[in-house]
C-alpha positions as a printed Julia matrix, in Angstrom:
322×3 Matrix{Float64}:
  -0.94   14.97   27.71
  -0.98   15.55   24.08
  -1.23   19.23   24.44
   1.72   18.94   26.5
   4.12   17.0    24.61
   3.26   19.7    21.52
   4.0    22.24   23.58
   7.38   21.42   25.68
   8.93   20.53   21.7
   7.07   23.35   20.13
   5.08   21.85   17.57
   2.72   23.5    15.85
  -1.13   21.83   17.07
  -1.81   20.84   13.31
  -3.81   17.31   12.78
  -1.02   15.55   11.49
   0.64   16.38   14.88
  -2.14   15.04   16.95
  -2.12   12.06   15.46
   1.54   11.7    15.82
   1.82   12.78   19.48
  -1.23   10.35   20.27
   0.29    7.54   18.38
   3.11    8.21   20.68
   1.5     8.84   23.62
  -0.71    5.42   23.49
   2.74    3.16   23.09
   1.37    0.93   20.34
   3.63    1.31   17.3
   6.75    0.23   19.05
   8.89    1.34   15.87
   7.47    4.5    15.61
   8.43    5.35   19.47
  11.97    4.0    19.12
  12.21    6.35   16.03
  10.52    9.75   18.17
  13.03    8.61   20.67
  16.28    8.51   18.94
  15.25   12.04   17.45
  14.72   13.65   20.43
  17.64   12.15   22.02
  19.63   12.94   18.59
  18.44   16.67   18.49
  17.37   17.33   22.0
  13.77   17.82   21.08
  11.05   17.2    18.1
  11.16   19.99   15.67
   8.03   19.7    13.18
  10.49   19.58   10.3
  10.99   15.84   12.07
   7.98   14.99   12.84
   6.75   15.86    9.62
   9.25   13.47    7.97
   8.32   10.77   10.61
   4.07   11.4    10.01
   4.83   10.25    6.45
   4.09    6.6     8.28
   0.74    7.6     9.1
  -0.25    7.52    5.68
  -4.44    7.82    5.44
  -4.8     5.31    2.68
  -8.13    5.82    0.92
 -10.22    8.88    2.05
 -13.91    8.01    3.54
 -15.03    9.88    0.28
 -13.73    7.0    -2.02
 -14.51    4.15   -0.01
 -18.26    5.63    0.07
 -18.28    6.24   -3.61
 -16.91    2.75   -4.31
 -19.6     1.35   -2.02
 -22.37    3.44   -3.93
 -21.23    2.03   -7.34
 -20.55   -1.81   -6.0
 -24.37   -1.41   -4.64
 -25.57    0.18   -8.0
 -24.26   -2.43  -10.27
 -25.7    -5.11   -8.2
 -29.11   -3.37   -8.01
 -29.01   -2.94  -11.8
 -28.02   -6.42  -12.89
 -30.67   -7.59   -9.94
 -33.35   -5.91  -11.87
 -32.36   -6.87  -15.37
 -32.25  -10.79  -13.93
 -36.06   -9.83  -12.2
 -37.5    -8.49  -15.95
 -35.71  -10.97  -17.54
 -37.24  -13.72  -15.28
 -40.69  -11.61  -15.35
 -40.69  -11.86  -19.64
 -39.76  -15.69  -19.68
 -42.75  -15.91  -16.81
 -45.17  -14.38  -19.59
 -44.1   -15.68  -22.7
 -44.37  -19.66  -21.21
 -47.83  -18.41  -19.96
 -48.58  -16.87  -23.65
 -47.6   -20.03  -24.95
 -49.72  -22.11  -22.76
 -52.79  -19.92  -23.6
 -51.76  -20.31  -27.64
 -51.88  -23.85  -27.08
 -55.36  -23.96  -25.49
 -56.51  -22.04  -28.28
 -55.02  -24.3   -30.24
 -56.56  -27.47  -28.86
 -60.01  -25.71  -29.03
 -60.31  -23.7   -32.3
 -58.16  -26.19  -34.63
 -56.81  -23.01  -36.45
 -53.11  -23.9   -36.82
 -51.78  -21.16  -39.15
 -53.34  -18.3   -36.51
 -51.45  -19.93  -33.85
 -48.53  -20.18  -35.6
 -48.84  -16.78  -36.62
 -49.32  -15.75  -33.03
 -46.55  -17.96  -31.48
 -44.44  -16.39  -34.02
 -45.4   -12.75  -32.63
 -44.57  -13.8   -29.23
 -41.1   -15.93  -30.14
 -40.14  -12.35  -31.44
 -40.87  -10.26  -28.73
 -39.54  -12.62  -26.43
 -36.4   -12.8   -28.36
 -35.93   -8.38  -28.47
 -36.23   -8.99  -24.97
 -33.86  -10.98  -24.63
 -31.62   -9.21  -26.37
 -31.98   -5.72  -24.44
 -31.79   -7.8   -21.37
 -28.13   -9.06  -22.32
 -27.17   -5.87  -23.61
 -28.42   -4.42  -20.05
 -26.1    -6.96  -18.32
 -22.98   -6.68  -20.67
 -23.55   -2.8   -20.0
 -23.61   -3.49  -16.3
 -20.75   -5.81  -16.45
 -18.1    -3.07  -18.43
 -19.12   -0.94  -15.66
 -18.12   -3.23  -12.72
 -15.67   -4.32  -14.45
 -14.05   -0.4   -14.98
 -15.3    -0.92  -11.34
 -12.93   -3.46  -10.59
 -10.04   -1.6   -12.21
 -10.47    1.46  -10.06
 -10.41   -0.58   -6.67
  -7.84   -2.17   -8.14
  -5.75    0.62   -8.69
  -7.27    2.39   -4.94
  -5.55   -0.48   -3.47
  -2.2    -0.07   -5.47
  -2.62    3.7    -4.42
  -3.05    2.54   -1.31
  -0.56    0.12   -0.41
   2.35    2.19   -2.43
   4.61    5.35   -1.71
   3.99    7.85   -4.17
   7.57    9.24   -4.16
   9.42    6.07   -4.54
   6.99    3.42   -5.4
   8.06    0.84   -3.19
   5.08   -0.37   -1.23
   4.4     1.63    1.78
   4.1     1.11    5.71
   0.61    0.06    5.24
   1.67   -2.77    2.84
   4.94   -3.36    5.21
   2.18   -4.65    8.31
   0.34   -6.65    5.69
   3.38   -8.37    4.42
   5.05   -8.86    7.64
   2.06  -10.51    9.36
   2.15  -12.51    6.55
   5.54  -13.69    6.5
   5.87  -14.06   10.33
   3.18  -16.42    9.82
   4.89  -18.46    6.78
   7.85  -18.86    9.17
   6.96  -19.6    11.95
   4.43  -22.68   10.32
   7.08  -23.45    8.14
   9.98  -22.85   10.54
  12.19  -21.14    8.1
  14.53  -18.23    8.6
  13.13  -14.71    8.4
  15.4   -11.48    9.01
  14.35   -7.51    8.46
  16.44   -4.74    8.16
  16.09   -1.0     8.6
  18.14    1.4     6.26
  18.24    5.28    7.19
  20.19    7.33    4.65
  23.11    8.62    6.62
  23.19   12.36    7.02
  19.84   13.36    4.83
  19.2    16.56    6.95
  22.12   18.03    6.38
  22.1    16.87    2.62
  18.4    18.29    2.48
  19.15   21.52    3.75
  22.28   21.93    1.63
  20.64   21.26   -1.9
  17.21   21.53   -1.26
  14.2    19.12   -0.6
  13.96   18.66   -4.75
  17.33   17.14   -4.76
  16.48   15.76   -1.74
  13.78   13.92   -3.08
  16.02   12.37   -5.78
  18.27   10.81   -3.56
  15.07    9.14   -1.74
  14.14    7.45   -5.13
  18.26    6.89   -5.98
  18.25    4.78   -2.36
  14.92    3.24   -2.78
  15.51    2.28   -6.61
  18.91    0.79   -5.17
  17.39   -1.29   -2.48
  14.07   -2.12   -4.48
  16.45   -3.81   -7.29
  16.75   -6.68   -4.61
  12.93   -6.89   -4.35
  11.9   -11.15   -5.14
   9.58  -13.34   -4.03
  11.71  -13.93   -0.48
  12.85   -9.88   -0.15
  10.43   -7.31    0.09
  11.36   -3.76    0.3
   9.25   -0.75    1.53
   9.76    2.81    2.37
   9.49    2.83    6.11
   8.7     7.02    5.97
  11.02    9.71    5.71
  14.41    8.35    4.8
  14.1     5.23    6.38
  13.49    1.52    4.54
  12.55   -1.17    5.57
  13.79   -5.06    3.95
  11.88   -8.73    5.17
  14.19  -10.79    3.75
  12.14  -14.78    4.34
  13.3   -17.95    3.54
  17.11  -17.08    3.71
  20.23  -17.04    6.9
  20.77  -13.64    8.04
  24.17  -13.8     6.7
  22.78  -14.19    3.61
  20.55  -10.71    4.33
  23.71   -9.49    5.24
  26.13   -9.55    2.07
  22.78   -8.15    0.12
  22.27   -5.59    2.18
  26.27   -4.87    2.64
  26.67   -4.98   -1.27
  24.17   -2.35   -1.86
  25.8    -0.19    1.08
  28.91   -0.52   -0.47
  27.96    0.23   -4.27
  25.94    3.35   -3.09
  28.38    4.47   -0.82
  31.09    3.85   -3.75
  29.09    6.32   -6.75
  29.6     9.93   -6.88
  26.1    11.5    -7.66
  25.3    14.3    -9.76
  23.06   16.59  -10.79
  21.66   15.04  -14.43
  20.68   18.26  -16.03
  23.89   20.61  -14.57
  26.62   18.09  -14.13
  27.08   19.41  -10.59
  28.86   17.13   -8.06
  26.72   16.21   -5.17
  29.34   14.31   -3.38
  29.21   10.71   -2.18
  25.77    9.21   -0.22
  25.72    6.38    2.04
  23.24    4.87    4.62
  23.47    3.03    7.52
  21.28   -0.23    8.98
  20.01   -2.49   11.07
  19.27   -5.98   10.91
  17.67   -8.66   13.44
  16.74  -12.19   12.39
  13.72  -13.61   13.98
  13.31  -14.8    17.61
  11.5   -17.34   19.33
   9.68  -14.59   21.3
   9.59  -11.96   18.57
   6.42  -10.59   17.42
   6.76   -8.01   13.99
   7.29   -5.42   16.57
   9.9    -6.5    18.61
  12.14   -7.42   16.11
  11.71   -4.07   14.08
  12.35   -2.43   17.39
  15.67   -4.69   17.35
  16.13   -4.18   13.84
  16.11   -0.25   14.46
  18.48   -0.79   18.21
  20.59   -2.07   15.89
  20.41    1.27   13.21
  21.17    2.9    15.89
  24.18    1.82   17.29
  25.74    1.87   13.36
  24.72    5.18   13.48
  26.56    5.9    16.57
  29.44    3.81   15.32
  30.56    6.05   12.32
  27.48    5.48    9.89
  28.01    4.05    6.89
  28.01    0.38    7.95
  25.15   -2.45    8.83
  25.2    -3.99   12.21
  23.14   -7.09   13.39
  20.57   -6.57   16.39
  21.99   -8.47   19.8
């Protein structure tokens, strides 16, 4: 079936096409169907130009490579610091049995200032050791600790768009779960909107994919300015964003997401460096507050019915899913 749908929309049988025909195919990313759908039924087929944009969802994450190398290190640190605890444990074993036989000798010779002498001897070897053994482990820790930093920056990598910066699908799941969760324990409002840059093809192909790429980050810098602890903002793939807005009345979502429409929509760009008028920019969205029966599928499947019908309504306007 997969070699079929590539070839009745002539797509070229690359990986990233696989995966996005069988993602497709198998019917479990709800969002990512609705948005095949509308192209085909918007351009009368699936050209890879599109589905390139819309693969951008399927973003890998970490390779196999780096989560294997991370493992390695993560199980070499832990070895290391075991051993330094084992030899550490091993030299305090033999020094309390040195001192035990110094004592004994001790006891039975009556020769305190060779004892002394010896106990000495043994307090400073015991003590060297001591010290290489923390050394080891303060060693071992700066390197788990430039460990920690590295995952810590994997997951960042991870989790965020690298054109934009806005967190990315992957993060969008996480969150959503997340906040689906919060509200329906807490039973507090929760709406999400999709935003798809009205026109971007045409835009695209007029001043190229650089300039192109600028208006991406313009949009995504506009929306991620209303970023907070109740609105999240992600890039959705392609052109397309994606706001949870919790804790807050959809009409509320609503004059946000309408005030950034309109001061976008308002601002003639330009080119910095050249001065060259690029004309006006808008987008249009959709936005669904949550349901009883949603589920974070449903209502971004709403969210994006919605997208759709502004679309087909003139662009340049947010409607509210049914």
């Amino acid at each position: 079936m997969i070699g079929k749908l590539l070839f009745d929309h002539g797509l070229e049988p690359s990986p990233a096409n696989f995966e996005l025909c069988h993602r497709y195919l198998s019917g479990r990313d709800a969002a990512l169907n609705a948005t095949i759908d509308r192209a085909i039924a918007k351009d009368g087929g699936l050209t890879d130009a599109v589905a390139g944009t819309i693969a951008t969802r399927l973003d890998p994450g970490l390779s196999t490579d780096e989560l294997s190398r991370m493992a390695l290190e993560a199980q070499g640190y832990l070895e290391q610091m075991t051993t330094i605890l084992a030899r550490s444990g091993e030299d305090a074993r033999d020094y309390g049995e040195a001192l035990a036989h110094e004592a004994e000798g001790l006891a039975a010779d009556g020769s305190p200032a060779l004892a002394v002498k010896k106990l000495v001897g043994l307090t400073r070897t015991m003590i060297d050791k001591a010290q290489a053994a923390e050394e080891d482990l303060r060693r071992t820790e700066q390197q788990m600790s430039a460990m920690r930093k590295d995952l810590a920056a994997a997951h960042r990598k991870a989790n965020s768009d690298p054109l934009t910066g806005l967190p990315n699908r992957r993060a969008l799941d996480q969150h959503l779960r997340g906040a689906f969760e919060n509200a329906r324990r807490a039973a507090t409002p929760l709406a999400l909107a999709i935003c798809d840059i009205d026109h971007f093809k045409q835009f695209n192909d007029t001043h190229g994919h650089q300039i192109g790429d600028e208006v991406i980050k313009f949009v995504a810098s506009s929306l991620g300015r209303a970023a907070s602890g109740d609105v999240f903002v992600a890039r959705y793939g392609g052109e397309e964003f994606v706001m949870v807005f919790e804790r807050g009345a959809a009409a509320r979502a609503m004059a946000t997401l309408d005030k950034i429409r309109a001061a976008i929509a308002a601002r003639e760009l330009k080119v910095t460096h050249t001065g060259q008028s690029l004309g006006r920019l808008s987008f249009s969205g959709g936005l669904a507050a949550l349901d009883l029966q949603d589920s974070p599928g449903s209502i971004l499947k709403r969210a994006d019915a919605a997208l759709y019908r502004a679309k087909q309504d003139g662009r340049n306007r947010i409607h509210a899913a049914e």
